[in-house]
Amino acid sequence: MSASASRAAPVVAVLALLVAIGAGAWAAWGDGSGNAYADEVVTTPDPTPRLPYVEAVDPLVDPPGDIAFAKTGRPAVFERDSLLSADELEIAEATGVAKIEARVTRQKDDTVVGVWRFTLRDGASPFTALDELDALFGRGNHQLIPSSDDVLLRRFVNEDKSAVYHAHYVRGRDVLRVDGYGPRATDQVMELLDRQLAHAPAEAEPE
């Protein structure tokens, strides 16, 4: 064998190996058209075109205070870290939530406030998820209180007169939540909700 032929042999072997690996990967995972995440695709995150505004890159505002946690991921991540109740996660799965994002802060007086984003996969209705999440707190005796149009705001008052708040509304493919509890929850949640709505207004359900 000539010297040039002996040098070429390893190169040919490497190329053959790469082709084999590529073929094996395609056989194992396919071309992406039928993968395991097909039911979690979100290709239309923007609100309907009829609305006269431009979608913000990030629809969530930053709540005041020190970060308690900030997380983005599939619902299973929030189940693993016990950041949502079993009932909330069951609703998320049943209604087609593909991704969850949360930013929760704690202030010096232990008031806790947060903003959440539940993004629905294609084909799932964010308004169904909105109704189910709101109904969960309704069943827990959280009272519906007047709020801005297209926002469902509930409050539960504890024996010590402190209050817990959960507000939900739809924006495009998302159900957005503003919540909080603690000594100054009423003022802090209302202020945060106002900021959140100014940044990413609620969307009415199509008739």
mmCIF file of C-alpha atoms in Angstrom:
data_model
loop_
_atom_site.group_PDB
_atom_site.id
_atom_site.type_symbol
_atom_site.label_atom_id
_atom_site.label_comp_id
_atom_site.label_asym_id
_atom_site.label_seq_id
_atom_site.Cartn_x
_atom_site.Cartn_y
_atom_site.Cartn_z
ATOM 1 C CA MET A 1 0.000 0.000 0.000
ATOM 2 C CA SER A 2 1.321 3.459 -0.898
ATOM 3 C CA ALA A 3 1.942 6.101 1.787
ATOM 4 C CA SER A 4 -0.889 8.290 0.499
ATOM 5 C CA ALA A 5 -3.294 5.359 0.571
ATOM 6 C CA SER A 6 -2.331 4.468 4.145
ATOM 7 C CA ARG A 7 -2.946 8.077 5.236
ATOM 8 C CA ALA A 8 -6.352 8.139 3.542
ATOM 9 C CA ALA A 9 -7.553 4.943 5.210
ATOM 10 C CA PRO A 10 -8.172 6.462 8.695
ATOM 11 C CA VAL A 11 -10.001 9.430 7.159
ATOM 12 C CA VAL A 12 -12.317 7.126 5.230
ATOM 13 C CA ALA A 13 -12.961 5.118 8.383
ATOM 14 C CA VAL A 14 -13.876 8.235 10.368
ATOM 15 C CA LEU A 15 -16.252 9.432 7.635
ATOM 16 C CA ALA A 16 -17.905 6.040 7.517
ATOM 17 C CA LEU A 17 -18.343 6.106 11.306
ATOM 18 C CA LEU A 18 -19.948 9.571 11.225
ATOM 19 C CA VAL A 19 -22.370 8.479 8.514
ATOM 20 C CA ALA A 20 -23.279 5.399 10.555
ATOM 21 C CA ILE A 21 -23.883 7.501 13.665
ATOM 22 C CA GLY A 22 -26.067 9.918 11.720
ATOM 23 C CA ALA A 23 -28.100 7.090 10.248
ATOM 24 C CA GLY A 24 -28.500 5.505 13.649
ATOM 25 C CA ALA A 25 -29.668 8.761 15.202
ATOM 26 C CA TRP A 26 -32.241 9.262 12.453
ATOM 27 C CA ALA A 27 -33.483 5.721 12.978
ATOM 28 C CA ALA A 28 -33.776 6.258 16.732
ATOM 29 C CA TRP A 29 -35.286 9.753 16.812
ATOM 30 C CA GLY A 30 -36.668 10.313 13.336
ATOM 31 C CA ASP A 31 -36.642 13.613 11.481
ATOM 32 C CA GLY A 32 -38.346 15.531 14.298
ATOM 33 C CA SER A 33 -41.822 15.352 12.795
ATOM 34 C CA GLY A 34 -43.042 12.745 15.273
ATOM 35 C CA ASN A 35 -40.883 13.215 18.330
ATOM 36 C CA ALA A 36 -41.920 12.818 21.951
ATOM 37 C CA TYR A 37 -42.424 16.586 22.365
ATOM 38 C CA ALA A 38 -44.853 16.981 19.471
ATOM 39 C CA ASP A 39 -47.755 17.533 21.870
ATOM 40 C CA GLU A 40 -45.900 20.431 23.563
ATOM 41 C CA VAL A 41 -45.292 22.602 20.497
ATOM 42 C CA VAL A 42 -46.161 26.297 20.795
ATOM 43 C CA THR A 43 -45.846 28.014 17.427
ATOM 44 C CA THR A 44 -48.316 30.880 17.946
ATOM 45 C CA PRO A 45 -47.303 32.701 21.156
ATOM 46 C CA ASP A 46 -48.548 36.119 20.034
ATOM 47 C CA PRO A 47 -52.041 37.444 20.712
ATOM 48 C CA THR A 48 -54.537 37.419 17.879
ATOM 49 C CA PRO A 49 -53.720 39.889 15.060
ATOM 50 C CA ARG A 50 -56.976 41.783 15.566
ATOM 51 C CA LEU A 51 -55.605 43.396 18.739
ATOM 52 C CA PRO A 52 -53.869 46.774 18.227
ATOM 53 C CA TYR A 53 -50.622 46.219 20.064
ATOM 54 C CA VAL A 54 -47.219 44.629 19.618
ATOM 55 C CA GLU A 55 -46.370 41.636 21.781
ATOM 56 C CA ALA A 56 -43.674 42.326 24.367
ATOM 57 C CA VAL A 57 -40.661 40.024 24.143
ATOM 58 C CA ASP A 58 -41.128 39.156 27.801
ATOM 59 C CA PRO A 59 -44.738 39.457 29.011
ATOM 60 C CA LEU A 60 -43.820 39.269 32.705
ATOM 61 C CA VAL A 61 -42.766 42.204 34.868
ATOM 62 C CA ASP A 62 -40.305 41.829 37.743
ATOM 63 C CA PRO A 63 -41.999 41.788 41.155
ATOM 64 C CA PRO A 64 -40.448 43.887 43.952
ATOM 65 C CA GLY A 65 -38.270 42.357 46.647
ATOM 66 C CA ASP A 66 -35.557 39.736 46.858
ATOM 67 C CA ILE A 67 -35.838 36.742 44.525
ATOM 68 C CA ALA A 68 -37.239 33.686 46.288
ATOM 69 C CA PHE A 69 -37.128 31.675 43.083
ATOM 70 C CA ALA A 70 -37.181 32.183 39.329
ATOM 71 C CA LYS A 71 -37.739 29.175 37.134
ATOM 72 C CA THR A 72 -38.800 28.230 33.619
ATOM 73 C CA GLY A 73 -39.517 24.732 32.384
ATOM 74 C CA ARG A 74 -41.982 21.998 31.617
ATOM 75 C CA PRO A 75 -44.636 21.278 34.278
ATOM 76 C CA ALA A 76 -42.644 18.254 35.455
ATOM 77 C CA VAL A 77 -39.905 20.610 36.677
ATOM 78 C CA PHE A 78 -42.372 22.400 38.937
ATOM 79 C CA GLU A 79 -43.708 19.086 40.198
ATOM 80 C CA ARG A 80 -40.217 17.865 41.038
ATOM 81 C CA ASP A 81 -39.409 21.050 42.970
ATOM 82 C CA SER A 82 -42.869 21.224 44.644
ATOM 83 C CA LEU A 83 -43.426 24.779 43.409
ATOM 84 C CA LEU A 84 -47.080 24.151 42.501
ATOM 85 C CA SER A 85 -49.740 22.038 44.160
ATOM 86 C CA ALA A 86 -50.708 18.631 42.794
ATOM 87 C CA ASP A 87 -54.101 20.072 41.799
ATOM 88 C CA GLU A 88 -52.506 22.915 39.827
ATOM 89 C CA LEU A 89 -50.171 20.526 38.041
ATOM 90 C CA GLU A 90 -53.061 18.200 37.226
ATOM 91 C CA ILE A 91 -54.945 21.133 35.668
ATOM 92 C CA ALA A 92 -51.838 22.174 33.744
ATOM 93 C CA GLU A 93 -51.478 18.695 32.279
ATOM 94 C CA ALA A 94 -55.183 18.291 31.518
ATOM 95 C CA THR A 95 -55.545 21.660 29.787
ATOM 96 C CA GLY A 96 -52.389 21.472 27.668
ATOM 97 C CA VAL A 97 -49.817 23.646 29.438
ATOM 98 C CA ALA A 98 -46.474 23.069 27.703
ATOM 99 C CA LYS A 99 -44.266 25.456 29.696
ATOM 100 C CA ILE A 100 -44.383 27.365 32.977
ATOM 101 C CA GLU A 101 -42.364 30.403 34.018
ATOM 102 C CA ALA A 102 -42.362 31.943 37.486
ATOM 103 C CA ARG A 103 -40.722 34.848 39.309
ATOM 104 C CA VAL A 104 -41.454 35.046 43.024
ATOM 105 C CA THR A 105 -39.974 37.492 45.515
ATOM 106 C CA ARG A 106 -40.003 37.995 49.277
ATOM 107 C CA GLN A 107 -39.820 41.382 50.970
ATOM 108 C CA LYS A 108 -38.345 42.300 54.344
ATOM 109 C CA ASP A 109 -41.723 42.086 56.078
ATOM 110 C CA ASP A 110 -42.236 38.562 54.616
ATOM 111 C CA THR A 111 -44.782 39.671 52.042
ATOM 112 C CA VAL A 112 -44.414 37.336 49.067
ATOM 113 C CA VAL A 113 -45.542 38.258 45.532
ATOM 114 C CA GLY A 114 -45.061 36.599 42.190
ATOM 115 C CA VAL A 115 -45.838 36.507 38.493
ATOM 116 C CA TRP A 116 -46.443 33.295 36.547
ATOM 117 C CA ARG A 117 -46.788 32.360 32.882
ATOM 118 C CA PHE A 118 -48.561 29.172 31.798
ATOM 119 C CA THR A 119 -47.999 28.707 28.039
ATOM 120 C CA LEU A 120 -50.472 26.469 26.214
ATOM 121 C CA ARG A 121 -49.422 24.130 23.418
ATOM 122 C CA ASP A 122 -50.938 24.421 19.956
ATOM 123 C CA GLY A 123 -54.530 23.233 19.824
ATOM 124 C CA ALA A 124 -55.175 23.844 23.538
ATOM 125 C CA SER A 125 -57.345 26.732 24.732
ATOM 126 C CA PRO A 126 -55.808 29.203 27.194
ATOM 127 C CA PHE A 127 -59.336 30.244 28.194
ATOM 128 C CA THR A 128 -60.090 26.685 29.297
ATOM 129 C CA ALA A 129 -56.929 26.692 31.396
ATOM 130 C CA LEU A 130 -57.907 30.104 32.803
ATOM 131 C CA ASP A 131 -61.334 28.844 33.881
ATOM 132 C CA GLU A 132 -59.927 25.675 35.439
ATOM 133 C CA LEU A 133 -57.204 27.459 37.401
ATOM 134 C CA ASP A 134 -59.652 30.072 38.674
ATOM 135 C CA ALA A 135 -62.222 27.404 39.584
ATOM 136 C CA LEU A 136 -59.618 25.583 41.670
ATOM 137 C CA PHE A 137 -59.300 28.576 43.990
ATOM 138 C CA GLY A 138 -63.050 29.088 43.924
ATOM 139 C CA ARG A 139 -63.481 25.578 45.312
ATOM 140 C CA GLY A 140 -61.030 26.541 48.052
ATOM 141 C CA ASN A 141 -63.328 29.373 49.198
ATOM 142 C CA HIS A 142 -61.253 32.137 47.627
ATOM 143 C CA GLN A 143 -63.738 34.906 46.947
ATOM 144 C CA LEU A 144 -64.010 36.524 43.522
ATOM 145 C CA ILE A 145 -63.536 40.276 43.871
ATOM 146 C CA PRO A 146 -64.031 43.086 41.333
ATOM 147 C CA SER A 147 -61.037 43.697 39.112
ATOM 148 C CA SER A 148 -60.119 44.871 35.638
ATOM 149 C CA ASP A 149 -62.017 43.540 32.662
ATOM 150 C CA ASP A 150 -61.038 40.002 31.636
ATOM 151 C CA VAL A 151 -59.117 39.410 34.884
ATOM 152 C CA LEU A 152 -60.258 36.855 37.462
ATOM 153 C CA LEU A 153 -59.018 37.964 40.897
ATOM 154 C CA ARG A 154 -59.653 35.944 44.056
ATOM 155 C CA ARG A 155 -58.859 36.586 47.717
ATOM 156 C CA PHE A 156 -58.780 34.374 50.791
ATOM 157 C CA VAL A 157 -58.605 36.053 54.217
ATOM 158 C CA ASN A 158 -56.892 34.119 56.996
ATOM 159 C CA GLU A 159 -57.881 34.187 60.664
ATOM 160 C CA ASP A 160 -55.091 36.681 61.379
ATOM 161 C CA LYS A 161 -56.648 38.978 58.725
ATOM 162 C CA SER A 162 -53.772 38.480 56.312
ATOM 163 C CA ALA A 163 -54.873 37.764 52.763
ATOM 164 C CA VAL A 164 -53.861 35.506 49.879
ATOM 165 C CA TYR A 165 -54.458 36.669 46.300
ATOM 166 C CA HIS A 166 -54.503 34.924 42.926
ATOM 167 C CA ALA A 167 -55.276 36.822 39.708
ATOM 168 C CA HIS A 168 -55.440 35.101 36.311
ATOM 169 C CA TYR A 169 -55.913 36.367 32.776
ATOM 170 C CA VAL A 170 -55.186 35.372 29.179
ATOM 171 C CA ARG A 171 -52.631 36.947 26.875
ATOM 172 C CA GLY A 172 -52.157 35.161 23.551
ATOM 173 C CA ARG A 173 -51.159 31.523 24.230
ATOM 174 C CA ASP A 174 -50.494 32.304 27.899
ATOM 175 C CA VAL A 175 -52.433 32.320 31.126
ATOM 176 C CA LEU A 176 -50.711 34.923 33.292
ATOM 177 C CA ARG A 177 -50.963 34.904 37.076
ATOM 178 C CA VAL A 178 -50.200 37.530 39.706
ATOM 179 C CA ASP A 179 -50.333 36.285 43.290
ATOM 180 C CA GLY A 180 -49.152 37.060 46.783
ATOM 181 C CA TYR A 181 -49.616 36.739 50.525
ATOM 182 C CA GLY A 182 -48.340 38.324 53.714
ATOM 183 C CA PRO A 183 -48.704 41.502 55.788
ATOM 184 C CA ARG A 184 -48.898 43.908 52.823
ATOM 185 C CA ALA A 185 -50.282 41.517 50.219
ATOM 186 C CA THR A 186 -53.306 43.677 49.375
ATOM 187 C CA ASP A 187 -51.268 46.746 48.429
ATOM 188 C CA GLN A 188 -48.412 44.815 46.849
ATOM 189 C CA VAL A 189 -50.558 42.494 44.728
ATOM 190 C CA MET A 190 -52.779 45.333 43.470
ATOM 191 C CA GLU A 191 -49.741 47.404 42.527
ATOM 192 C CA LEU A 192 -48.067 44.430 40.836
ATOM 193 C CA LEU A 193 -51.262 43.513 38.979
ATOM 194 C CA ASP A 194 -51.596 47.084 37.688
ATOM 195 C CA ARG A 195 -48.006 47.000 36.434
ATOM 196 C CA GLN A 196 -48.460 43.598 34.865
ATOM 197 C CA LEU A 197 -51.634 44.625 33.022
ATOM 198 C CA ALA A 198 -50.025 47.836 31.780
ATOM 199 C CA HIS A 199 -47.109 45.816 30.428
ATOM 200 C CA ALA A 200 -49.147 42.928 28.977
ATOM 201 C CA PRO A 201 -52.899 43.703 28.801
ATOM 202 C CA ALA A 202 -55.540 41.014 29.166
ATOM 203 C CA GLU A 203 -57.168 39.515 26.111
ATOM 204 C CA ALA A 204 -60.933 38.905 25.933
ATOM 205 C CA GLU A 205 -62.252 35.513 24.892
ATOM 206 C CA PRO A 206 -63.406 35.562 21.253
ATOM 207 C CA GLU A 207 -67.171 35.443 20.865
#
